[in-house]
Amino acid sequence: MQLFTPVALPPAPFRLTPISRVLTLGSCFAQHIGQHIAAALPDGHALVNPFGPLYAPQVIAHHLRLLLDTAPLPDATYFEGVEGLWHNRWFSTHFSSAELATCRRLTATALDAARNLLRRADVLVLTLGTDRCYRLPDGRLVANCHKQPAAAFTEHAADVETLTSDLRRALDSLRVLRPELQVVWTVSPYRYAKYGLHASQLAKARLLLAVDALCATDERSVYFPAYELLLDELRDYRYYARDLLHPSDTAVEFIAERFAGWCFSPALCRFSAERARLMRARNHRPLHPESDEHRAFRAKLRQEAELFTEKWGFSPF
């Protein structure tokens, strides 16, 4: 008896291996999937949402061009909020600080790391969340409102042609630097109920149409159907979080497993499984740390970690 509709995945045009490098940009869903990818790869081989979550295609296109540039962040992107913290309008609050110098250092370090990885990455994962972006009254684009009042911004909803054009320009610029880079496009399954569920569906449709147009004209672009896996294959409120809008941890893990089955090489699957076992052993909390039994356990773990490093060329920790 078939109790759900299986979502067919496209042929994977690449395979991730233990030496692959991956950069993810986009919504919270890119954060979730990116964390699973990072956990499978050696430390430093994956960088997940270096700006924090980015939701709108216009913002993602802007930040892609920013990564292709070499200029420092403009002074005008920094501001002091009413709570006394310094923020950058292109980064999340994770980079905010009570001191402007610290905020500058954190954002500059993150930007440099993202630029460096993009130049070495094998795969770029982009997750689009909404067709709406926010701008200051002078037209400057913002990635994060940092809890400022809504009256400080204007909201813009774009049509399919505008979304496609913005992303295509960024993709064309990317191809000048990285013509061989594989780009994986996804659409976040999060539903924007604040616009109404019908409007949310229309917004997702515009994103899907834009991505479809980009994949049709860029041979190194592929769409991974994370949106369809949740809405069509899982298709049940038990796979949503308590707000009934975000995917649950179980749903995210399911989609991450489908992603791994889609593009992980057998070598990466073995590497990831062996590393995960060693990480669980290292994180074990003994009842009696000074016992002979635990000392023997730690000695065996060190030996297994050395063998892992010899086998794979990377430390498991």
GROMACS .gro file of C-alpha atoms in nm:
model
  317
    1MET     CA    1   0.000   0.000   0.000
    2GLN     CA    2   0.141   0.339  -0.104
    3LEU     CA    3   0.064   0.593   0.173
    4PHE     CA    4   0.257   0.891   0.035
    5THR     CA    5   0.365   1.041  -0.295
    6PRO     CA    6   0.741   0.991  -0.348
    7VAL     CA    7   0.925   1.296  -0.478
    8ALA     CA    8   1.162   1.203  -0.759
    9LEU     CA    9   1.503   1.367  -0.726
   10PRO     CA   10   1.688   1.489  -1.035
   11PRO     CA   11   2.009   1.309  -1.131
   12ALA     CA   12   2.291   1.444  -0.914
   13PRO     CA   13   2.544   1.621  -1.139
   14PHE     CA   14   2.818   1.590  -0.876
   15ARG     CA   15   2.929   1.385  -0.577
   16LEU     CA   16   3.058   1.532  -0.253
   17THR     CA   17   3.370   1.362  -0.119
   18PRO     CA   18   3.574   1.408   0.201
   19ILE     CA   19   3.785   1.674   0.025
   20SER     CA   20   3.488   1.876  -0.106
   21ARG     CA   21   3.415   2.230   0.009
   22VAL     CA   22   3.065   2.374   0.036
   23LEU     CA   23   2.923   2.722   0.098
   24THR     CA   24   2.556   2.779   0.183
   25LEU     CA   25   2.363   3.107   0.164
   26GLY     CA   26   1.998   3.170   0.226
   27SER     CA   27   1.712   3.125   0.468
   28CYS     CA   28   1.702   2.938   0.798
   29PHE     CA   29   1.650   2.622   0.596
   30ALA     CA   30   1.993   2.671   0.435
   31GLN     CA   31   2.125   2.693   0.790
   32HIS     CA   32   1.968   2.358   0.884
   33ILE     CA   33   2.080   2.171   0.573
   34GLY     CA   34   2.421   2.338   0.587
   35GLN     CA   35   2.478   2.214   0.941
   36HIS     CA   36   2.421   1.856   0.829
   37ILE     CA   37   2.665   1.903   0.540
   38ALA     CA   38   2.922   2.061   0.771
   39ALA     CA   39   2.890   1.773   1.016
   40ALA     CA   40   2.970   1.527   0.737
   41LEU     CA   41   3.277   1.710   0.603
   42PRO     CA   42   3.612   1.781   0.771
   43ASP     CA   43   3.631   2.095   0.984
   44GLY     CA   44   3.665   2.407   0.772
   45HIS     CA   45   3.533   2.245   0.454
   46ALA     CA   46   3.182   2.390   0.486
   47LEU     CA   47   3.076   2.744   0.568
   48VAL     CA   48   2.709   2.785   0.660
   49ASN     CA   49   2.530   3.118   0.613
   50PRO     CA   50   2.830   3.342   0.691
   51PHE     CA   51   2.604   3.652   0.696
   52GLY     CA   52   2.332   3.486   0.898
   53PRO     CA   53   1.995   3.401   0.736
   54LEU     CA   54   1.915   3.570   0.403
   55TYR     CA   55   1.559   3.535   0.280
   56ALA     CA   56   1.496   3.739  -0.035
   57PRO     CA   57   1.651   3.665  -0.377
   58GLN     CA   58   1.739   4.033  -0.409
   59VAL     CA   59   1.946   4.012  -0.090
   60ILE     CA   60   2.108   3.681  -0.187
   61ALA     CA   61   2.200   3.826  -0.527
   62HIS     CA   62   2.345   4.134  -0.358
   63HIS     CA   63   2.550   3.927  -0.114
   64LEU     CA   64   2.681   3.703  -0.392
   65ARG     CA   65   2.816   4.010  -0.569
   66LEU     CA   66   2.959   4.128  -0.237
   67LEU     CA   67   3.152   3.801  -0.207
   68LEU     CA   68   3.293   3.849  -0.555
   69ASP     CA   69   3.422   4.195  -0.462
   70THR     CA   70   3.734   4.281  -0.264
   71ALA     CA   71   3.622   4.609  -0.109
   72PRO     CA   72   3.565   4.642   0.267
   73LEU     CA   73   3.216   4.683   0.406
   74PRO     CA   74   3.087   5.039   0.362
   75ASP     CA   75   3.075   5.256   0.674
   76ALA     CA   76   2.710   5.335   0.599
   77THR     CA   77   2.611   4.973   0.664
   78TYR     CA   78   2.694   5.010   1.036
   79PHE     CA   79   2.456   5.179   1.279
   80GLU     CA   80   2.391   5.197   1.652
   81GLY     CA   81   2.056   5.058   1.761
   82VAL     CA   82   1.835   5.198   2.034
   83GLU     CA   83   1.947   4.919   2.268
   84GLY     CA   84   2.308   5.039   2.249
   85LEU     CA   85   2.439   4.765   2.021
   86TRP     CA   86   2.619   4.826   1.694
   87HIS     CA   87   2.483   4.636   1.394
   88ASN     CA   88   2.556   4.588   1.027
   89ARG     CA   89   2.255   4.597   0.797
   90TRP     CA   90   2.396   4.317   0.579
   91PHE     CA   91   2.457   4.074   0.870
   92SER     CA   92   2.245   3.911   1.139
   93THR     CA   93   2.249   4.010   1.505
   94HIS     CA   94   2.505   3.736   1.574
   95PHE     CA   95   2.765   3.990   1.461
   96SER     CA   96   2.631   4.279   1.669
   97SER     CA   97   2.830   4.419   1.958
   98ALA     CA   98   2.832   4.695   2.216
   99GLU     CA   99   3.151   4.824   2.052
  100LEU     CA  100   3.165   4.943   1.690
  101ALA     CA  101   3.521   4.814   1.653
  102THR     CA  102   3.414   4.465   1.758
  103CYS     CA  103   3.119   4.468   1.517
  104ARG     CA  104   3.353   4.574   1.238
  105ARG     CA  105   3.602   4.301   1.323
  106LEU     CA  106   3.338   4.027   1.340
  107THR     CA  107   3.175   4.121   1.011
  108ALA     CA  108   3.506   4.172   0.829
  109THR     CA  109   3.634   3.835   0.948
  110ALA     CA  110   3.315   3.659   0.835
  111LEU     CA  111   3.325   3.831   0.498
  112ASP     CA  112   3.689   3.737   0.438
  113ALA     CA  113   3.620   3.374   0.532
  114ALA     CA  114   3.323   3.358   0.293
  115ARG     CA  115   3.518   3.518   0.009
  116ASN     CA  116   3.804   3.274   0.058
  117LEU     CA  117   3.579   2.970   0.066
  118LEU     CA  118   3.380   3.079  -0.239
  119ARG     CA  119   3.702   3.084  -0.439
  120ARG     CA  120   3.773   2.723  -0.334
  121ALA     CA  121   3.424   2.577  -0.308
  122ASP     CA  122   3.302   2.284  -0.513
  123VAL     CA  123   2.934   2.346  -0.439
  124LEU     CA  124   2.728   2.654  -0.353
  125VAL     CA  125   2.386   2.590  -0.197
  126LEU     CA  126   2.135   2.876  -0.225
  127THR     CA  127   1.798   2.865  -0.047
  128LEU     CA  128   1.534   3.125  -0.136
  129GLY     CA  129   1.274   3.211   0.127
  130THR     CA  130   1.045   3.493   0.013
  131ASP     CA  131   0.994   3.724  -0.283
  132ARG     CA  132   0.986   4.029  -0.054
  133CYS     CA  133   1.281   4.246   0.047
  134TYR     CA  134   1.321   4.554   0.267
  135ARG     CA  135   1.490   4.883   0.190
  136LEU     CA  136   1.569   5.204   0.373
  137PRO     CA  137   1.390   5.521   0.259
  138ASP     CA  138   1.692   5.607   0.042
  139GLY     CA  139   1.664   5.274  -0.140
  140ARG     CA  140   1.950   5.088   0.029
  141LEU     CA  141   1.888   4.717   0.064
  142VAL     CA  142   1.897   4.557   0.410
  143ALA     CA  143   1.936   4.192   0.501
  144ASN     CA  144   1.826   4.226   0.864
  145CYS     CA  145   1.600   4.483   1.030
  146HIS     CA  146   1.764   4.437   1.374
  147LYS     CA  147   1.430   4.495   1.548
  148GLN     CA  148   1.396   4.849   1.419
  149PRO     CA  149   1.037   4.970   1.370
  150ALA     CA  150   0.868   4.868   1.047
  151ALA     CA  151   0.817   5.236   0.960
  152ALA     CA  152   1.194   5.265   0.908
  153PHE     CA  153   1.172   5.045   0.597
  154THR     CA  154   0.975   4.998   0.280
  155GLU     CA  155   0.873   4.647   0.174
  156HIS     CA  156   0.905   4.542  -0.189
  157ALA     CA  157   0.753   4.234  -0.352
  158ALA     CA  158   0.907   4.145  -0.689
  159ASP     CA  159   0.760   3.967  -0.990
  160VAL     CA  160   0.915   3.660  -1.149
  161GLU     CA  161   1.098   3.858  -1.417
  162THR     CA  162   1.264   4.088  -1.161
  163LEU     CA  163   1.364   3.801  -0.934
  164THR     CA  164   1.508   3.606  -1.225
  165SER     CA  165   1.694   3.908  -1.359
  166ASP     CA  166   1.850   3.994  -1.022
  167LEU     CA  167   1.966   3.639  -0.964
  168ARG     CA  168   2.088   3.595  -1.321
  169ARG     CA  169   2.311   3.902  -1.300
  170ALA     CA  170   2.467   3.768  -0.981
  171LEU     CA  171   2.505   3.422  -1.135
  172ASP     CA  172   2.669   3.568  -1.447
  173SER     CA  173   2.918   3.755  -1.227
  174LEU     CA  174   2.987   3.435  -1.036
  175ARG     CA  175   3.057   3.245  -1.357
  176VAL     CA  176   3.332   3.490  -1.451
  177LEU     CA  177   3.525   3.388  -1.138
  178ARG     CA  178   3.398   3.029  -1.091
  179PRO     CA  179   3.272   2.885  -1.420
  180GLU     CA  180   3.292   2.525  -1.288
  181LEU     CA  181   3.121   2.585  -0.953
  182GLN     CA  182   2.815   2.366  -0.901
  183VAL     CA  183   2.515   2.565  -0.773
  184VAL     CA  184   2.232   2.387  -0.591
  185TRP     CA  185   1.910   2.589  -0.568
  186THR     CA  186   1.642   2.517  -0.310
  187VAL     CA  187   1.325   2.691  -0.194
  188SER     CA  188   1.251   2.702   0.177
  189PRO     CA  189   0.937   2.509   0.281
  190TYR     CA  190   0.865   2.766   0.555
  191ARG     CA  191   0.522   2.921   0.503
  192TYR     CA  192   0.482   3.298   0.544
  193ALA     CA  193   0.142   3.306   0.715
  194LYS     CA  194   0.171   3.678   0.789
  195TYR     CA  195   0.096   3.742   0.420
  196GLY     CA  196  -0.186   3.487   0.418
  197LEU     CA  197  -0.136   3.128   0.301
  198HIS     CA  198  -0.257   3.202  -0.051
  199ALA     CA  199  -0.010   3.491  -0.084
  200SER     CA  200   0.260   3.269   0.061
  201GLN     CA  201   0.192   3.006  -0.204
  202LEU     CA  202   0.206   3.267  -0.478
  203ALA     CA  203   0.539   3.391  -0.344
  204LYS     CA  204   0.681   3.036  -0.343
  205ALA     CA  205   0.554   2.991  -0.698
  206ARG     CA  206   0.744   3.301  -0.810
  207LEU     CA  207   1.060   3.170  -0.645
  208LEU     CA  208   1.017   2.829  -0.808
  209LEU     CA  209   0.963   2.984  -1.150
  210ALA     CA  210   1.273   3.201  -1.111
  211VAL     CA  211   1.488   2.905  -1.010
  212ASP     CA  212   1.349   2.696  -1.295
  213ALA     CA  213   1.446   2.967  -1.545
  214LEU     CA  214   1.798   2.990  -1.402
  215CYS     CA  215   1.853   2.613  -1.406
  216ALA     CA  216   1.732   2.600  -1.766
  217THR     CA  217   2.003   2.840  -1.882
  218ASP     CA  218   2.295   2.754  -1.651
  219GLU     CA  219   2.429   2.403  -1.700
  220ARG     CA  220   2.602   2.406  -1.360
  221SER     CA  221   2.279   2.484  -1.173
  222VAL     CA  222   2.042   2.220  -1.036
  223TYR     CA  223   1.725   2.236  -0.828
  224PHE     CA  224   1.695   2.016  -0.519
  225PRO     CA  225   1.325   1.975  -0.425
  226ALA     CA  226   1.337   2.037  -0.051
  227TYR     CA  227   1.011   2.232  -0.076
  228GLU     CA  228   0.832   1.940  -0.242
  229LEU     CA  229   0.977   1.683  -0.003
  230LEU     CA  230   0.804   1.850   0.290
  231LEU     CA  231   0.482   1.962   0.124
  232ASP     CA  232   0.423   1.658  -0.097
  233GLU     CA  233   0.612   1.359   0.040
  234LEU     CA  234   0.580   1.422   0.415
  235ARG     CA  235   0.258   1.622   0.384
  236ASP     CA  236   0.148   1.608   0.747
  237TYR     CA  237   0.143   1.861   1.032
  238ARG     CA  238   0.341   1.622   1.251
  239TYR     CA  239   0.641   1.721   1.038
  240TYR     CA  240   0.606   2.087   1.135
  241ALA     CA  241   0.726   2.266   1.446
  242ARG     CA  242   0.483   2.390   1.710
  243ASP     CA  243   0.411   2.707   1.509
  244LEU     CA  244   0.291   2.484   1.219
  245LEU     CA  245   0.496   2.698   0.981
  246HIS     CA  246   0.858   2.586   1.023
  247PRO     CA  247   0.965   2.230   0.938
  248SER     CA  248   1.028   2.018   1.246
  249ASP     CA  249   1.366   1.874   1.338
  250THR     CA  250   1.245   1.539   1.207
  251ALA     CA  251   1.152   1.692   0.871
  252VAL     CA  252   1.485   1.871   0.841
  253GLU     CA  253   1.671   1.550   0.923
  254PHE     CA  254   1.465   1.358   0.668
  255ILE     CA  255   1.538   1.611   0.394
  256ALA     CA  256   1.907   1.622   0.492
  257GLU     CA  257   1.921   1.243   0.461
  258ARG     CA  258   1.762   1.262   0.116
  259PHE     CA  259   2.018   1.527   0.021
  260ALA     CA  260   2.301   1.304   0.145
  261GLY     CA  261   2.165   1.006  -0.046
  262TRP     CA  262   2.139   1.226  -0.352
  263CYS     CA  263   2.492   1.365  -0.369
  264PHE     CA  264   2.719   1.212  -0.103
  265SER     CA  265   2.980   0.974  -0.244
  266PRO     CA  266   3.024   0.633  -0.077
  267ALA     CA  267   3.358   0.759   0.057
  268LEU     CA  268   3.194   1.059   0.224
  269CYS     CA  269   2.924   0.837   0.375
  270ARG     CA  270   3.193   0.617   0.531
  271PHE     CA  271   3.399   0.918   0.642
  272SER     CA  272   3.093   1.083   0.798
  273ALA     CA  273   2.979   0.766   0.978
  274GLU     CA  274   3.325   0.694   1.121
  275ARG     CA  275   3.374   1.054   1.228
  276ALA     CA  276   3.029   1.070   1.390
  277ARG     CA  277   3.106   0.758   1.595
  278LEU     CA  278   3.434   0.908   1.719
  279MET     CA  279   3.263   1.240   1.798
  280ARG     CA  280   2.998   1.061   2.005
  281ALA     CA  281   3.271   0.878   2.193
  282ARG     CA  282   3.463   1.199   2.260
  283ASN     CA  283   3.147   1.370   2.389
  284HIS     CA  284   3.068   1.085   2.627
  285ARG     CA  285   3.037   1.207   2.987
  286PRO     CA  286   3.165   0.942   3.230
  287LEU     CA  287   3.035   0.893   3.582
  288HIS     CA  288   3.392   0.856   3.713
  289PRO     CA  289   3.647   1.042   3.495
  290GLU     CA  290   3.943   0.929   3.708
  291SER     CA  291   3.865   0.557   3.691
  292ASP     CA  292   4.100   0.309   3.524
  293GLU     CA  293   3.816   0.209   3.295
  294HIS     CA  294   3.770   0.562   3.164
  295ARG     CA  295   4.146   0.611   3.120
  296ALA     CA  296   4.153   0.298   2.906
  297PHE     CA  297   3.853   0.430   2.712
  298ARG     CA  298   4.030   0.761   2.642
  299ALA     CA  299   4.350   0.584   2.538
  300LYS     CA  300   4.157   0.366   2.293
  301LEU     CA  301   3.979   0.675   2.156
  302ARG     CA  302   4.311   0.851   2.094
  303GLN     CA  303   4.438   0.545   1.910
  304GLU     CA  304   4.125   0.525   1.695
  305ALA     CA  305   4.148   0.899   1.618
  306GLU     CA  306   4.509   0.852   1.503
  307LEU     CA  307   4.406   0.563   1.278
  308PHE     CA  308   4.122   0.775   1.138
  309THR     CA  309   4.367   1.057   1.057
  310GLU     CA  310   4.606   0.818   0.888
  311LYS     CA  311   4.323   0.669   0.682
  312TRP     CA  312   4.150   0.988   0.572
  313GLY     CA  313   4.413   1.261   0.604
  314PHE     CA  314   4.192   1.466   0.836
  315SER     CA  315   4.155   1.475   1.213
  316PRO     CA  316   3.809   1.367   1.332
  317PHE     CA  317   3.800   1.641   1.596
   0.00000   0.00000   0.00000
